GROMACS .gro file of C-alpha atoms in nm:
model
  338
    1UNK     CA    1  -1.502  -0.677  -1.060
    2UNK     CA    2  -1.393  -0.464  -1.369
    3UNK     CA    3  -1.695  -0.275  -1.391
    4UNK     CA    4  -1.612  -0.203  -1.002
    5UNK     CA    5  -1.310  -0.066  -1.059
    6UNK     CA    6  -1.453   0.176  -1.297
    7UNK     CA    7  -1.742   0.285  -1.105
    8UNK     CA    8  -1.732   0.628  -0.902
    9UNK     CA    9  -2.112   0.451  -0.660
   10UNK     CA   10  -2.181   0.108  -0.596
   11UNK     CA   11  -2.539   0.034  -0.493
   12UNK     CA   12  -2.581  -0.169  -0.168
   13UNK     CA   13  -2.968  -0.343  -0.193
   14UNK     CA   14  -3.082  -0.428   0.174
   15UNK     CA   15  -3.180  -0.764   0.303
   16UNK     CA   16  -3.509  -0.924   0.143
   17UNK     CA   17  -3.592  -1.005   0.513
   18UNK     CA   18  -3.651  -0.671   0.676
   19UNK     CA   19  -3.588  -0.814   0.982
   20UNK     CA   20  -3.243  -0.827   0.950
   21UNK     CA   21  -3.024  -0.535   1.040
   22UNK     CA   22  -2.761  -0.637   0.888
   23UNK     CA   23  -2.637  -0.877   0.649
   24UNK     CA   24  -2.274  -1.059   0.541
   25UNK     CA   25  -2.329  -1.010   0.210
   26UNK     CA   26  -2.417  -0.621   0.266
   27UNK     CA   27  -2.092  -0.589   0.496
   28UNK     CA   28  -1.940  -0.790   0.224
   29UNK     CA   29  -2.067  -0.557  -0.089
   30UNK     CA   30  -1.972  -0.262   0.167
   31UNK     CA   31  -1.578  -0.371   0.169
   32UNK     CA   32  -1.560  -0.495  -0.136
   33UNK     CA   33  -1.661  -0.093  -0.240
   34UNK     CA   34  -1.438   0.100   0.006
   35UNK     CA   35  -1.176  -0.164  -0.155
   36UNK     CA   36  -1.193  -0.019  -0.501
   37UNK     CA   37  -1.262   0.306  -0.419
   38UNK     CA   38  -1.674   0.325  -0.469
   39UNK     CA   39  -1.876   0.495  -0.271
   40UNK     CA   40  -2.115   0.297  -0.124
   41UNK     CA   41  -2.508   0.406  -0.203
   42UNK     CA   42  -2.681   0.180   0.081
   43UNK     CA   43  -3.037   0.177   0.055
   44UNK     CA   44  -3.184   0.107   0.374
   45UNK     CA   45  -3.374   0.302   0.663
   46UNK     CA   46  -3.211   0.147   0.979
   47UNK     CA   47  -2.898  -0.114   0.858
   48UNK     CA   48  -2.653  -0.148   1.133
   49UNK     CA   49  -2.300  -0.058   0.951
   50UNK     CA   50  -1.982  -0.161   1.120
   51UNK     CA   51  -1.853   0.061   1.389
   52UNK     CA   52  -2.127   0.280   1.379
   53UNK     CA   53  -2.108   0.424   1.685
   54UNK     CA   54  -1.755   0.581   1.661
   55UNK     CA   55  -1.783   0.673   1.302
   56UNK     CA   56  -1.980   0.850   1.096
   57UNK     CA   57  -2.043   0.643   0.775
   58UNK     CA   58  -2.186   0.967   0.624
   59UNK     CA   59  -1.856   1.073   0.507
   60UNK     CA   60  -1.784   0.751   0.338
   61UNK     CA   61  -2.137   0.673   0.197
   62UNK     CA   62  -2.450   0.786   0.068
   63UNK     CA   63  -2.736   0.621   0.322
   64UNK     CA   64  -3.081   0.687   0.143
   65UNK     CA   65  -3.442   0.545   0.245
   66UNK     CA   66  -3.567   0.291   0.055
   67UNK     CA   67  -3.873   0.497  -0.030
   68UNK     CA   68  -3.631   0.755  -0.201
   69UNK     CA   69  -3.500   0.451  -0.455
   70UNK     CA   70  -3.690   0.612  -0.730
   71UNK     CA   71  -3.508   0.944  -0.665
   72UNK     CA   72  -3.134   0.818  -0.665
   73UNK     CA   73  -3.058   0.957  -0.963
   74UNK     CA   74  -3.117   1.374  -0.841
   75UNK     CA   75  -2.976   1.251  -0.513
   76UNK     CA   76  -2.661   1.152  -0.701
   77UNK     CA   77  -2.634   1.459  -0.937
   78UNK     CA   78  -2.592   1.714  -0.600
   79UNK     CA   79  -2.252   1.547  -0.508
   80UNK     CA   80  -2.008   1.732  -0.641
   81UNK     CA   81  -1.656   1.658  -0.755
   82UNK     CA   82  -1.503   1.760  -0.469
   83UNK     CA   83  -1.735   1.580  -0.204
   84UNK     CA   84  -1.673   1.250  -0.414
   85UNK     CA   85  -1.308   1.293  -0.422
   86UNK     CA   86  -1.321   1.387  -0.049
   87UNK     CA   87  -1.566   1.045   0.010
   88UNK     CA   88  -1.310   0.803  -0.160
   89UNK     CA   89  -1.042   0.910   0.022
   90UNK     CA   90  -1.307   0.823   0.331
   91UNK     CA   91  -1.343   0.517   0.250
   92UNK     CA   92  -0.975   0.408   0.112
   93UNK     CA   93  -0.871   0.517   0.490
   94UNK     CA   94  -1.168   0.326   0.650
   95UNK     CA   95  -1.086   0.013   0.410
   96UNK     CA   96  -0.710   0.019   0.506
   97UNK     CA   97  -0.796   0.033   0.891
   98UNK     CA   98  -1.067  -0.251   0.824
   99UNK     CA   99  -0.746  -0.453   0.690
  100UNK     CA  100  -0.523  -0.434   0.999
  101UNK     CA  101  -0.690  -0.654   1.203
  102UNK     CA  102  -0.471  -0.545   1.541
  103UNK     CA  103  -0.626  -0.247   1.478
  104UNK     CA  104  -0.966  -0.398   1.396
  105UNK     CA  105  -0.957  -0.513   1.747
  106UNK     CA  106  -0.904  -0.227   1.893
  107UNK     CA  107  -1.152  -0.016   1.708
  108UNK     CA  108  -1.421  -0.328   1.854
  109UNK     CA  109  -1.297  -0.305   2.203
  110UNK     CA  110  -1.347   0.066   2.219
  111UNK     CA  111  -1.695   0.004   2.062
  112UNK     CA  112  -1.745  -0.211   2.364
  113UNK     CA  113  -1.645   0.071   2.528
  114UNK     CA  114  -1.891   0.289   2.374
  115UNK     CA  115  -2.158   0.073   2.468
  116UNK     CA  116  -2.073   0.073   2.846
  117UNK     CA  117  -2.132   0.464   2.833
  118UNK     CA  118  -1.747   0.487   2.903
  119UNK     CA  119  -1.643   0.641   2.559
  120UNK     CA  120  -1.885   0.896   2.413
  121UNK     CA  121  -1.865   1.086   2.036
  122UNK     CA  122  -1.685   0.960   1.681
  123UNK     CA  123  -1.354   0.824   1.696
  124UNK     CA  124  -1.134   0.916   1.472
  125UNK     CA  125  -1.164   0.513   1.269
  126UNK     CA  126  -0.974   0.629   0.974
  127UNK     CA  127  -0.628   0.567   1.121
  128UNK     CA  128  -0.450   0.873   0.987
  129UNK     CA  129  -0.131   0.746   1.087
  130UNK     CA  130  -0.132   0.537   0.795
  131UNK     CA  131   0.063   0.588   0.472
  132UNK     CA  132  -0.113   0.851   0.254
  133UNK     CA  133   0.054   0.834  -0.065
  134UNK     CA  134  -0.213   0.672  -0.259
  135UNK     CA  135  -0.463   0.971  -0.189
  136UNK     CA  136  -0.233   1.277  -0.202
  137UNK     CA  137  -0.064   1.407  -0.562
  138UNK     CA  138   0.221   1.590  -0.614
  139UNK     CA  139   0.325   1.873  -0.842
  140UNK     CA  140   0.641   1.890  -1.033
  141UNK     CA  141   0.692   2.208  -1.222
  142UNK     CA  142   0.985   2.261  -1.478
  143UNK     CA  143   1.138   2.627  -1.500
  144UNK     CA  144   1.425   2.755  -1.710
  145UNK     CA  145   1.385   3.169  -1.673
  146UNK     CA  146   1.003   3.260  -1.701
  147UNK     CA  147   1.027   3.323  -1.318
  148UNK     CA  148   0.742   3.563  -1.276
  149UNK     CA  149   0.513   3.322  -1.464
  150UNK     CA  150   0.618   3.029  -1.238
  151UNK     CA  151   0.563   3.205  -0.979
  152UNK     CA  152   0.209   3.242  -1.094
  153UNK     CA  153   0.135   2.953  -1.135
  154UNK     CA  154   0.252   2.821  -0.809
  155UNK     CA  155  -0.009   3.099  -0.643
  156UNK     CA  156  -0.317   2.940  -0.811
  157UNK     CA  157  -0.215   2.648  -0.633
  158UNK     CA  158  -0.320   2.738  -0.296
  159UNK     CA  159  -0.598   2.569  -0.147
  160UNK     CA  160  -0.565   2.299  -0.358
  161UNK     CA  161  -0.704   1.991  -0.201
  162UNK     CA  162  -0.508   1.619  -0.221
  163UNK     CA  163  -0.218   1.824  -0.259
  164UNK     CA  164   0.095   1.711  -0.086
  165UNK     CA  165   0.371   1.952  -0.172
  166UNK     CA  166   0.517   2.139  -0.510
  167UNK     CA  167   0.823   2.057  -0.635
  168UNK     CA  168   1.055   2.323  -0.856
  169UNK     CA  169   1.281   2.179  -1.119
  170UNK     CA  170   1.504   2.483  -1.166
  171UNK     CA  171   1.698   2.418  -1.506
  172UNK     CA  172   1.851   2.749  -1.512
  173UNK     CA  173   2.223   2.717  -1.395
  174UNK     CA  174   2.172   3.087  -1.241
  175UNK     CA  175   1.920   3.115  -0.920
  176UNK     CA  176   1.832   3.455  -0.715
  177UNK     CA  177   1.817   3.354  -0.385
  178UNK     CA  178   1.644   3.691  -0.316
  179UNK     CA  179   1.344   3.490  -0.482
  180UNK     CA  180   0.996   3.514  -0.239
  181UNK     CA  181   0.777   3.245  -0.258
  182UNK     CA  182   0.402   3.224  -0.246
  183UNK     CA  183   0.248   3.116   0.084
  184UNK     CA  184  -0.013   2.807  -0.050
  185UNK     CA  185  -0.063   2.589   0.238
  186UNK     CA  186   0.192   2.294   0.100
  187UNK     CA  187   0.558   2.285   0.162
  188UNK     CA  188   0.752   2.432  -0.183
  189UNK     CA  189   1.059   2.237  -0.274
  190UNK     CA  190   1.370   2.352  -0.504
  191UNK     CA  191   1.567   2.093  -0.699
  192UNK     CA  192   1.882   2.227  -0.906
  193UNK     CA  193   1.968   1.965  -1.153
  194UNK     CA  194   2.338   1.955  -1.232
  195UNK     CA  195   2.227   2.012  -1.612
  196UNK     CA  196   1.970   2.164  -1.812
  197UNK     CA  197   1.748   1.871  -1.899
  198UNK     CA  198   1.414   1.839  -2.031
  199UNK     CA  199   1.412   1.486  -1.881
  200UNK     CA  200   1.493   1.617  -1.506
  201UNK     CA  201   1.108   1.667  -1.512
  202UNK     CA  202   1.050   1.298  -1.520
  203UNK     CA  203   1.317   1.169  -1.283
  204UNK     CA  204   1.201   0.939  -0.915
  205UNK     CA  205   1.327   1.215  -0.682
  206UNK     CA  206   1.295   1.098  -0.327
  207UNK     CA  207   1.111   1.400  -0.173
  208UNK     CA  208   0.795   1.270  -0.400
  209UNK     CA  209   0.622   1.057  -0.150
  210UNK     CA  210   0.273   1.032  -0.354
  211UNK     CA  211   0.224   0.737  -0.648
  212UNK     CA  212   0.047   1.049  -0.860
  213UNK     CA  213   0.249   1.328  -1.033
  214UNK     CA  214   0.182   1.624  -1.172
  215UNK     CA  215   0.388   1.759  -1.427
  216UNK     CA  216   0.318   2.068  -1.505
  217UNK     CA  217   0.465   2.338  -1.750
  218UNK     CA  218   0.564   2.625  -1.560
  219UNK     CA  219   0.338   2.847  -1.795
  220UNK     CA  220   0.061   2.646  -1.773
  221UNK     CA  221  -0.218   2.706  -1.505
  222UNK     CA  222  -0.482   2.484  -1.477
  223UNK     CA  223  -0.839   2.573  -1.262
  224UNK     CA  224  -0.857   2.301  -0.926
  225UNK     CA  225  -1.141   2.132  -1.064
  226UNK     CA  226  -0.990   2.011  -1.366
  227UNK     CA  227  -0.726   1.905  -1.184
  228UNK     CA  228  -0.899   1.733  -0.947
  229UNK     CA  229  -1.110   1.565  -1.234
  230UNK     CA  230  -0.803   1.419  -1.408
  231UNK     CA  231  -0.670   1.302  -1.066
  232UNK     CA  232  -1.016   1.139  -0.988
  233UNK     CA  233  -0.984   0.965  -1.374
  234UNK     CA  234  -0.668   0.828  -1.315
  235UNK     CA  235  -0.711   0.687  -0.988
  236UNK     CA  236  -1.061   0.571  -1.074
  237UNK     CA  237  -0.903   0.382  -1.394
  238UNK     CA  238  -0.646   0.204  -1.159
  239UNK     CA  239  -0.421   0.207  -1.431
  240UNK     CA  240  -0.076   0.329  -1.472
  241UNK     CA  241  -0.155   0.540  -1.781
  242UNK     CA  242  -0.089   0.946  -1.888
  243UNK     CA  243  -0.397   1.140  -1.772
  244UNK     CA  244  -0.390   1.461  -1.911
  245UNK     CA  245  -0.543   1.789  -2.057
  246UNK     CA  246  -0.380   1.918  -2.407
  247UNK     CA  247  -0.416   1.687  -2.693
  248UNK     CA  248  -0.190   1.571  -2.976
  249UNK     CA  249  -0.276   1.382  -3.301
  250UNK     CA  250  -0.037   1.221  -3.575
  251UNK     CA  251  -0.172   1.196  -3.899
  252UNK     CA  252  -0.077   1.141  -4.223
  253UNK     CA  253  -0.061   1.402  -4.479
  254UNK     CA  254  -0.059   1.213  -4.811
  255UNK     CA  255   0.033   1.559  -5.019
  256UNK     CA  256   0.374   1.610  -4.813
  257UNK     CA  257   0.408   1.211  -4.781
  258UNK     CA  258   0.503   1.257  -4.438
  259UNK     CA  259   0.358   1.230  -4.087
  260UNK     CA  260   0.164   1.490  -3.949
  261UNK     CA  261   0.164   1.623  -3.575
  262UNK     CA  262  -0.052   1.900  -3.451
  263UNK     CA  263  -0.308   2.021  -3.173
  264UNK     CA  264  -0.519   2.111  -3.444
  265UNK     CA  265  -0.783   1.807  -3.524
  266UNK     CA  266  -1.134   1.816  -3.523
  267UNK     CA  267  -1.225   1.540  -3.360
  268UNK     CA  268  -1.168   1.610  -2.970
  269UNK     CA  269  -1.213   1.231  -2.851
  270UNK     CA  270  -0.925   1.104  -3.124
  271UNK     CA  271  -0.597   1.247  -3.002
  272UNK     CA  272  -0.252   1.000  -2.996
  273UNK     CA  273  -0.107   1.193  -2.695
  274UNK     CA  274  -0.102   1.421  -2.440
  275UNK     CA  275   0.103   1.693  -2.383
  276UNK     CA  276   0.357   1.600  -2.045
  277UNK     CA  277   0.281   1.965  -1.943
  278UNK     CA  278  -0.021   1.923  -1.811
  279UNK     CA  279  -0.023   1.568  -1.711
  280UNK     CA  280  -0.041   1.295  -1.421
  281UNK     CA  281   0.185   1.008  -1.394
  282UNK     CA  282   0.071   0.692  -1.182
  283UNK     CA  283   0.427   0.560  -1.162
  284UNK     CA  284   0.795   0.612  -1.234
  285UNK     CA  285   0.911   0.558  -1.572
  286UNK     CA  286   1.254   0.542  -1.678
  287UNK     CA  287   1.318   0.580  -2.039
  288UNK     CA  288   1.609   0.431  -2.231
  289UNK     CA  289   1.969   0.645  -2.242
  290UNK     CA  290   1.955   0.659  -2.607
  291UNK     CA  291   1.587   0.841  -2.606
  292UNK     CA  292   1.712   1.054  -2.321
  293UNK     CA  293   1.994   1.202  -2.476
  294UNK     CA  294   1.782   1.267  -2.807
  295UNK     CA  295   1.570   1.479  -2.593
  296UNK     CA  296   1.838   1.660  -2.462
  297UNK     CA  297   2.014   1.688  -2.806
  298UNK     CA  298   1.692   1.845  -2.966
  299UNK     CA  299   1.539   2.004  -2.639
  300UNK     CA  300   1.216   1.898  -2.706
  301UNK     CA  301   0.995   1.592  -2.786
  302UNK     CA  302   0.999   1.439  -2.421
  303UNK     CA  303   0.594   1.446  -2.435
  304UNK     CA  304   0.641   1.196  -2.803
  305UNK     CA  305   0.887   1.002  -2.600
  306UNK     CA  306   0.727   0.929  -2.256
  307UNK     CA  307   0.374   0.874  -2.402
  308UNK     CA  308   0.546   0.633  -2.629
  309UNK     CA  309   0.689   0.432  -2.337
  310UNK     CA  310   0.376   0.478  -2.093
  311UNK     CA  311   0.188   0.273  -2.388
  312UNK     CA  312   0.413   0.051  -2.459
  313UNK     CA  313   0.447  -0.049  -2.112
  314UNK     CA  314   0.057  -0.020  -2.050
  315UNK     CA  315  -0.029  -0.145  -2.397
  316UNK     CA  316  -0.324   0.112  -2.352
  317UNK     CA  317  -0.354   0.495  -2.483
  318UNK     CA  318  -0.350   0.836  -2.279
  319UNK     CA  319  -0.680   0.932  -2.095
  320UNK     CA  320  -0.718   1.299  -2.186
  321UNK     CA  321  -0.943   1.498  -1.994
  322UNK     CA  322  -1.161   1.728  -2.154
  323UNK     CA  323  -1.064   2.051  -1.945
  324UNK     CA  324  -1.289   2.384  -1.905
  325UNK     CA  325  -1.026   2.613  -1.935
  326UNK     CA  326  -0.639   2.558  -1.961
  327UNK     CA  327  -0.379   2.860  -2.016
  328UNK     CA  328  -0.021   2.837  -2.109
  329UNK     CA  329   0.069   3.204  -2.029
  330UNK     CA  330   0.404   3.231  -2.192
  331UNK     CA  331   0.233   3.138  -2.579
  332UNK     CA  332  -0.066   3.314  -2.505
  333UNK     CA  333  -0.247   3.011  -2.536
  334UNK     CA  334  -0.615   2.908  -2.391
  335UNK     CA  335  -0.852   2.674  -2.488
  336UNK     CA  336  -1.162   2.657  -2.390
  337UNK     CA  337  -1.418   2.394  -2.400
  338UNK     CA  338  -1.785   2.388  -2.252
   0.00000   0.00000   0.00000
C-alpha cells in the first residue's frame, strides 16, 4: 500500500482466463488506484471497465494491448507532466463519485438507460459538483512596495492549470487603489493585514478553499511546469510536508565555531530547508506566539521557523524540487539547473 501511494502508474494484469471480460480483482486493483491517485495502466484488448458506456476511461487510464506489454516503457515516457496531473485529477473525481453510492445508482440506472438506446454519448461521471479542494492549489503572495514586480509575477500566472485563485498579502500600510490588475483567468484577492507581518503569509484565511498553498515571494517567478511538478510531489507523497524549490543548508564551520547557513553547498540533494518563498504547504500550521513575535522583531527567519515546525510535526524533512529555472527579480537572482 506504501509503495502505492508513491507511485505516479499502477499496472492492472488481465484475467489468466481470457474469457473473462472482467474480473473483481481487476475492478478491485482499478479502485484501489483511482483511490491513491495512480493511474491505472490496464493491459488488456477488450476488458469491460465500469460505466463504460457513459465515460471515457481514456482520460483516467492508460488502456494498452497486451501485445504492446513489451513496449510500456516508450508508451509511458510520451505522457507528459501535464497529461498525468490532468489524469489524477480524472480519476480522484471518478473515485469520489464511485464512493457515493446514491450516486453510484444513478450513474447504473442511466447506464441502463444507455443500453435501451434512450441515452446516447459520455456522461459527465465525474460529478463536478463535488468538493474540489484536494485537486486545485492556491497562491499566496506577500508584498510590501515592489509593486511593479508583483505585478509581474502575478501575469506569469495566467493559464496556470489546478489553479484556484491568487491571493495578495499587502503589508504595506499605504495602497493605490488606482492599481490595475492583470487579467489571468483566476479570481485575484487583496488582504490588508492590520500590521506589517512576515507571518501574515502563513495565516488560515478563509477565502483559501484548497488543502495546497503556494507561498510565493512576490519577486520570485517560477515557470508552470515546475510548479506543477512540486504540486504533483507533494500530493503524490500524501504527506503534510514543505515542497519547495530554493535550498538551504546549516553546517558547521569549525574555524568560526559557529553554525553555518547558506544557499551555497555543493551537494544539491543535502539541503536542511527550503526557502517559504517558493514553497507549498499541505496544511495549516500555526506556530507558537513566542516564535511569531521573534519573526516580527527581526523581520526575517520565518522560512528557519516554519520548516522547523513542519518537521517537527511531520518528523520528516522538506521535499525540494530540483527546479529548471527559478528567478527572484528584486536580488537579481536565477538559478538554473538542467
Amino acid at each position: 500500500m506504501e509503495v502505492l501511494k508513491r507511485s505516479t502508474f499502477s499496472l492492472i494484469l488481465p484475467s489468466n482466463n481470457i474469457s473473462h471480460k472482467s474480473t473483481e480483482i481487476i475492478q478491485f486493483r482499478i479502485t484501489e488506484a483511482l483511490k491513491f491517485g495512480a493511474i491505472p495502466v490496464i493491459f488488456g484488448d477488450d476488458l469491460v471497465l465500469p460505466f463504460s458506456e457513459i465515460f471515457d476511461w481514456r482520460n483516467a487510464a492508460i488502456i494498452i494491448p497486451v501485445s504492446l506489454i513489451q513496449d510500456i516503457n516508450l508508451i509511458l515516457k510520451k505522457y507528459t507532466v501535464n497529461t498525468i496531473m490532468s489524469m489524477q485529477h480524472t480519476g480522484k473525481l471518478l473515485y469520489q463519485a464511485f464512493s457515493d453510492y446514491t450516486y453510484t445508482l444513478s450513474l447504473t440506472l442511466t447506464v441502463l438507460k444507455h443500453r435501451l438506446g434512450k441515452e446516447t454519448g459520455y456522461n459527465n461521471v465525474t460529478h463536478p459538483s463535488r468538493d474540489r479542494s484536494y485537486e486545485q492549489f492556491t497562491i499566496v503572495i506577500l508584498v510590501y512596495d515592489r509593486i511593479d514586480t508583483m505585478l509581474e509575477n502575478v501575469a506569469s500566472l495566467k493559464g496556470l492549470q489546478f489553479l484556484s485563485k491568487v491571493i495578495i498579502i499587502w503589508n504595506n500600510p499605504i495602497y493605490s487603489s488606482t492599481l490595475t490588475w492583470p487579467e489571468i483567468g483566476v479570481p485575484i484577492h487583496l488582504i490588508r493585514p492590520s500590521r506589517n507581518s512576515l507571518n501574515n503569509r502563513f495565516l488560515p484565511y478563509d477565502i483559501i478553499q484548497t488543502d495546497a498553498i503556494l507561498s510565493l515571494d512576490d519577486d520570485c517567478i517560477m515557470k508552470h511546469d515546475d510548479i506543477l511538478l512540486a504540486f504533483r510531489l507533494g500530493l503524490e507523497n500524501r504527506e503534510e510536508r514543505i515542497v519547495g524549490c530554493p535550498g538551504r543548508v546549516h553546517k558547521w564551520d569549525a574555524v568560526r565555531n559557529e553554525w553555518d547557513y547558506s544557499w551555497q553547498y555543493s551537494d544539491l540533494w543535502k539541503v536542511s530547508m527550503v526557502l517559504t518563498g517558493a514553497a507549498f504547504f499541505f496544511t495549516s500550521y500555526v506556530m507558537q506566539s513566542a516564535i511569531r513575535e521573534f519573526v516580527d522583531e527581526n523581520l526575517n527567519c520565518e522560512d528557519i521557523a516554519m520548516n522547523f515546525l513542519v518537521s517537527h510535526i511531520t518528523q520528516k524533512p522538506p521535499i525540494q524540487v530540483i527546479c529548471v529555472h527559478v528567478c527572484f527579480i528584486g536580488c537579481m537572482y536565477v538559478a538554473t539547473i538542467q
